[in-house]
XYZ file of C-alpha atoms in Angstrom:
330
model
C -0.036 -0.090 0.202
C 1.547 3.443 -1.056
C 1.826 5.770 1.943
C 0.333 9.311 1.417
C 2.737 12.168 2.217
C 4.186 15.236 1.109
C 7.824 15.812 -0.244
C 10.218 18.665 0.801
C 9.766 20.676 -1.970
C 5.799 20.373 -2.027
C 5.906 21.707 1.499
C 8.459 24.556 0.437
C 5.923 25.647 -2.260
C 3.133 25.227 0.551
C 4.906 27.433 2.939
C 5.688 30.493 0.347
C 2.280 30.779 -0.413
C 0.526 30.384 3.421
C -0.536 33.881 4.170
C 0.710 35.749 7.045
C -0.715 35.075 10.474
C -2.934 37.458 12.439
C -0.417 38.894 14.277
C 1.791 39.486 11.667
C -0.997 40.829 9.192
C -2.380 43.370 12.022
C 1.089 44.618 12.477
C 1.753 44.930 8.398
C -1.496 46.931 8.670
C -0.518 49.577 11.385
C 2.897 50.435 10.001
C 2.590 54.139 8.360
C 3.631 54.433 4.949
C 7.091 55.870 3.969
C 6.962 59.488 3.742
C 6.404 60.934 0.331
C 5.323 57.346 -0.796
C 1.771 57.420 -2.485
C -0.153 54.595 -4.320
C -1.497 55.405 -7.927
C -4.995 56.067 -6.857
C -3.498 57.746 -3.200
C -3.239 61.439 -2.090
C -0.884 63.891 -3.518
C 2.553 63.108 -2.921
C 4.203 65.134 -0.144
C 6.675 67.496 -1.391
C 9.351 69.933 -0.022
C 9.363 73.923 -0.801
C 8.265 73.981 -4.705
C 11.305 74.843 -7.262
C 10.818 78.260 -9.423
C 9.598 76.986 -13.048
C 12.697 78.519 -15.441
C 12.540 79.996 -18.671
C 13.922 76.474 -19.887
C 11.504 74.496 -18.679
C 8.817 76.853 -19.757
C 10.720 76.604 -23.143
C 10.890 72.645 -23.496
C 7.568 72.563 -21.908
C 6.057 74.224 -25.351
C 8.467 72.129 -27.496
C 7.134 69.043 -25.962
C 3.468 69.740 -26.494
C 4.316 70.955 -30.159
C 5.932 67.530 -30.636
C 3.229 65.920 -29.163
C 0.147 68.118 -31.326
C 2.137 69.072 -34.294
C 4.955 66.319 -35.028
C 8.600 66.822 -35.715
C 7.780 69.008 -38.704
C 5.259 71.222 -36.904
C 8.233 71.783 -34.327
C 10.588 73.094 -37.082
C 7.513 75.359 -38.163
C 7.033 76.665 -34.765
C 10.428 77.401 -34.325
C 11.085 78.879 -37.238
C 7.871 81.525 -37.235
C 9.054 81.752 -33.597
C 12.369 82.966 -35.108
C 11.556 85.092 -37.428
C 9.085 87.134 -35.055
C 12.128 87.956 -33.008
C 14.650 88.565 -35.913
C 11.770 90.763 -37.213
C 10.985 92.924 -33.448
C 14.785 92.987 -33.550
C 15.014 94.572 -37.207
C 12.296 97.099 -36.837
C 13.526 98.251 -33.018
C 16.823 98.980 -34.629
C 15.259 100.660 -37.484
C 12.724 102.796 -36.129
C 14.869 103.629 -32.916
C 17.296 105.458 -34.718
C 15.070 107.008 -37.569
C 13.066 108.322 -34.679
C 15.666 109.852 -32.601
C 16.640 111.660 -35.601
C 13.230 112.834 -36.367
C 12.805 114.149 -32.871
C 15.441 116.193 -33.224
C 14.740 117.678 -36.536
C 11.454 118.699 -34.964
C 12.891 120.036 -32.109
C 15.267 121.944 -34.070
C 12.495 123.198 -36.266
C 10.266 123.971 -33.181
C 12.905 126.191 -31.485
C 13.469 128.306 -34.518
C 9.735 128.605 -34.731
C 9.691 129.772 -31.180
C 12.334 132.423 -31.963
C 10.680 133.690 -34.884
C 8.076 135.247 -32.688
C 9.446 138.689 -31.320
C 7.208 138.000 -27.965
C 10.170 135.291 -26.349
C 13.120 133.870 -26.535
C 13.455 129.866 -26.547
C 16.476 129.872 -24.174
C 15.040 132.309 -21.966
C 11.669 131.212 -21.131
C 12.423 127.483 -22.129
C 9.970 126.028 -19.631
C 6.931 128.108 -21.236
C 8.711 127.516 -24.868
C 8.957 123.445 -24.087
C 5.234 123.562 -22.721
C 3.976 124.786 -26.148
C 6.224 122.652 -28.124
C 4.502 119.649 -25.893
C 1.062 121.419 -27.126
C 2.375 121.017 -30.912
C 3.751 117.625 -30.620
C 0.228 116.363 -29.287
C -1.538 118.688 -32.253
C 0.571 116.778 -34.414
C -1.080 113.429 -33.481
C 0.980 111.718 -31.038
C -0.213 110.775 -27.815
C 0.970 111.908 -24.368
C 2.449 108.530 -24.080
C 4.084 108.216 -27.365
C 5.211 111.798 -27.042
C 6.808 110.606 -23.733
C 8.817 108.135 -25.300
C 9.578 110.281 -27.925
C 11.437 112.312 -25.503
C 13.312 109.571 -23.688
C 14.713 107.835 -26.703
C 18.345 108.835 -25.766
C 17.921 107.388 -22.445
C 16.536 104.291 -24.047
C 19.400 103.839 -26.294
C 22.132 104.397 -23.380
C 20.238 101.597 -21.167
C 20.488 99.432 -23.511
C 23.891 100.091 -24.951
C 25.488 101.214 -21.609
C 27.159 103.693 -23.460
C 26.563 107.485 -23.152
C 24.920 108.882 -26.081
C 26.117 112.415 -27.358
C 24.269 114.985 -29.651
C 24.526 112.738 -32.579
C 23.079 109.230 -33.115
C 25.903 108.871 -36.130
C 28.628 108.219 -33.535
C 27.743 104.451 -33.525
C 28.587 102.514 -36.515
C 25.687 100.854 -38.520
C 26.748 97.616 -37.279
C 26.352 98.837 -33.438
C 23.074 100.331 -34.393
C 21.881 97.094 -35.853
C 22.331 94.981 -32.648
C 20.400 97.555 -30.755
C 16.998 95.328 -31.286
C 18.543 92.349 -30.006
C 20.053 94.269 -26.936
C 16.239 95.282 -26.709
C 14.705 91.723 -26.581
C 17.626 90.357 -24.016
C 16.308 93.376 -21.769
C 12.957 93.943 -22.494
C 11.566 90.345 -24.293
C 10.205 89.898 -28.008
C 6.965 91.379 -27.043
C 7.974 94.474 -25.445
C 10.536 95.270 -28.025
C 7.719 94.866 -30.850
C 5.505 97.120 -28.773
C 8.213 99.631 -28.666
C 9.646 99.650 -32.054
C 5.779 99.945 -33.354
C 5.557 103.172 -30.964
C 9.099 104.427 -32.784
C 7.097 103.731 -36.392
C 4.752 105.978 -35.308
C 6.879 108.931 -34.261
C 8.772 108.435 -37.689
C 5.691 108.839 -39.312
C 4.159 112.022 -37.306
C 7.374 113.899 -37.714
C 7.984 113.021 -41.150
C 8.313 116.052 -43.501
C 8.317 118.293 -40.284
C 8.995 121.552 -42.311
C 5.081 121.512 -43.571
C 3.898 120.333 -39.937
C 5.846 123.191 -38.278
C 3.292 125.382 -40.024
C 0.733 123.785 -37.210
C 2.986 124.401 -34.440
C 3.501 128.250 -35.510
C -0.285 128.597 -35.530
C -0.481 127.252 -32.174
C 2.632 129.055 -30.548
C 0.619 132.355 -32.103
C -2.255 131.694 -30.037
C -0.758 131.263 -27.320
C 2.181 134.190 -27.202
C -0.094 136.580 -28.934
C -3.403 135.922 -26.598
C -1.073 136.031 -23.224
C -0.976 139.620 -22.734
C -3.000 142.723 -22.735
C -1.230 146.365 -22.905
C -3.293 149.050 -21.739
C -1.789 152.698 -22.479
C -3.370 155.704 -19.877
C -3.147 159.155 -21.159
C -0.019 161.086 -20.986
C 0.295 162.851 -17.729
C 1.992 166.429 -16.838
C 2.264 167.977 -14.066
C 2.338 171.435 -14.958
C 2.436 173.608 -11.498
C 6.264 172.918 -11.518
C 9.115 174.233 -13.885
C 10.351 170.769 -13.946
C 7.073 168.937 -14.164
C 6.783 164.985 -13.714
C 5.552 163.476 -17.083
C 5.025 159.859 -18.291
C 3.002 157.353 -20.322
C 1.152 154.746 -18.029
C 1.127 151.313 -18.904
C -0.438 148.297 -17.399
C -0.234 145.004 -18.596
C -2.686 142.154 -18.169
C -1.067 138.341 -18.160
C -3.564 136.243 -19.876
C -1.975 133.005 -19.494
C -3.365 130.480 -17.405
C -0.203 128.312 -16.226
C 2.504 130.859 -15.986
C 3.475 133.701 -14.106
C 5.187 136.336 -16.968
C 7.194 139.001 -16.714
C 7.162 141.123 -19.969
C 9.273 143.495 -21.830
C 7.188 146.281 -23.551
C 8.404 148.363 -26.617
C 6.557 151.595 -27.468
C 7.238 154.329 -30.117
C 5.560 157.827 -29.918
C 4.485 159.677 -33.033
C 3.708 163.500 -33.771
C 0.326 164.463 -35.252
C 2.158 164.603 -38.510
C 3.587 161.150 -38.372
C 7.064 162.139 -37.302
C 8.560 159.683 -34.554
C 9.325 161.430 -31.358
C 11.376 158.823 -29.266
C 10.940 154.953 -28.144
C 10.730 153.966 -25.010
C 10.601 150.530 -22.975
C 9.188 149.274 -20.153
C 10.076 145.893 -17.793
C 7.034 144.573 -15.504
C 7.418 142.502 -12.487
C 6.764 138.836 -12.818
C 2.543 138.803 -13.352
C 0.699 135.902 -11.875
C -1.768 134.559 -14.519
C -4.781 136.519 -14.828
C -3.741 139.361 -13.221
C -2.898 142.690 -14.519
C 0.339 144.630 -13.449
C 0.330 147.742 -11.677
C 1.002 151.380 -13.880
C 4.543 151.278 -15.600
C 5.610 154.872 -16.112
C 7.369 155.061 -20.297
C 8.471 158.472 -21.341
C 9.097 159.470 -18.248
C 12.207 161.491 -19.198
C 14.420 163.667 -21.907
C 11.301 164.838 -23.585
C 11.036 168.148 -21.561
C 11.614 170.049 -24.792
C 8.874 168.106 -26.491
C 6.221 168.375 -23.948
C 3.883 170.024 -25.826
C 4.170 167.501 -28.812
C 4.020 164.913 -26.453
C 0.570 166.176 -24.696
C -0.865 165.398 -28.511
C 1.228 162.335 -29.237
C -0.067 159.237 -30.557
C 1.378 156.256 -28.675
C 2.098 152.351 -30.279
C 3.408 149.336 -28.881
C 5.767 148.042 -31.426
C 6.848 144.860 -30.014
C 6.166 142.366 -26.907
C 8.466 139.862 -24.992
C 8.318 137.179 -22.858
C 10.986 138.283 -20.614
C 10.502 135.642 -18.319
C 8.570 132.908 -17.161
C 8.049 130.325 -14.786
C 4.895 127.854 -13.739
C 2.755 129.242 -11.429
């Protein structure tokens, strides 16, 4: 009769397959998972401080998306388009920032000449007033406040990008150097901002183009502002008859019609006899007059006319020139 039994091999197999006893299962069940471990369906993995997403990670993220969605051919197209956008932004920036610099300087030069053509004022002695009118003129030509602000900061932008101090003339830079300004701008500001700045500089160039023709609009604006900025009132010629050395003078008052600036005026006057003969010329200088206010009476022709007093009694007086002698913001 054959005896039933188990071979050593069978016993070993059964021992490996047998589940852990209850005590062992309890200990395993209570053992906490190692920090940071999780199952596929478990909670989010515990982690330390988040690392910042770098430019390169972002770039590879979009490159990966492009490869997945578009394939290798699409990726090449994507990179080519991106490179073309960058190259175009750099080229336009270099082109228009240098042209805008020249255009703004041409405009400023023409404006100064136009301002000085008015006898009422001198640009360098009344620069604050002159610059205020120049700003209004630039806006009148079609620039927005923001565009005009940018046009006034072109030299600072170029210095910021190149790290070199910009002198009076932009041609101190070689063409090859100017061609690199766009790439320098992209490195500093990024492609999007560089493209935006290039578009603004293009608008500035277009606005100031043919400035010789457009300066007429500025001259009209200057004329409206300066010619209307004062009112001169002449009184009756006064003579103190009861004295052998009488006092005499022509009272002159000046009203400052400007709304923004305190102004000192220089008034030139001429006196003519009834037959048209010029009797003399005199000048008065006012104090600084507040906006909308009138000066106290100034005395013209108050000396040197004792021998011609009879003619001065019936003389005609004429304002021949008014100059903004100085000005300042109120």
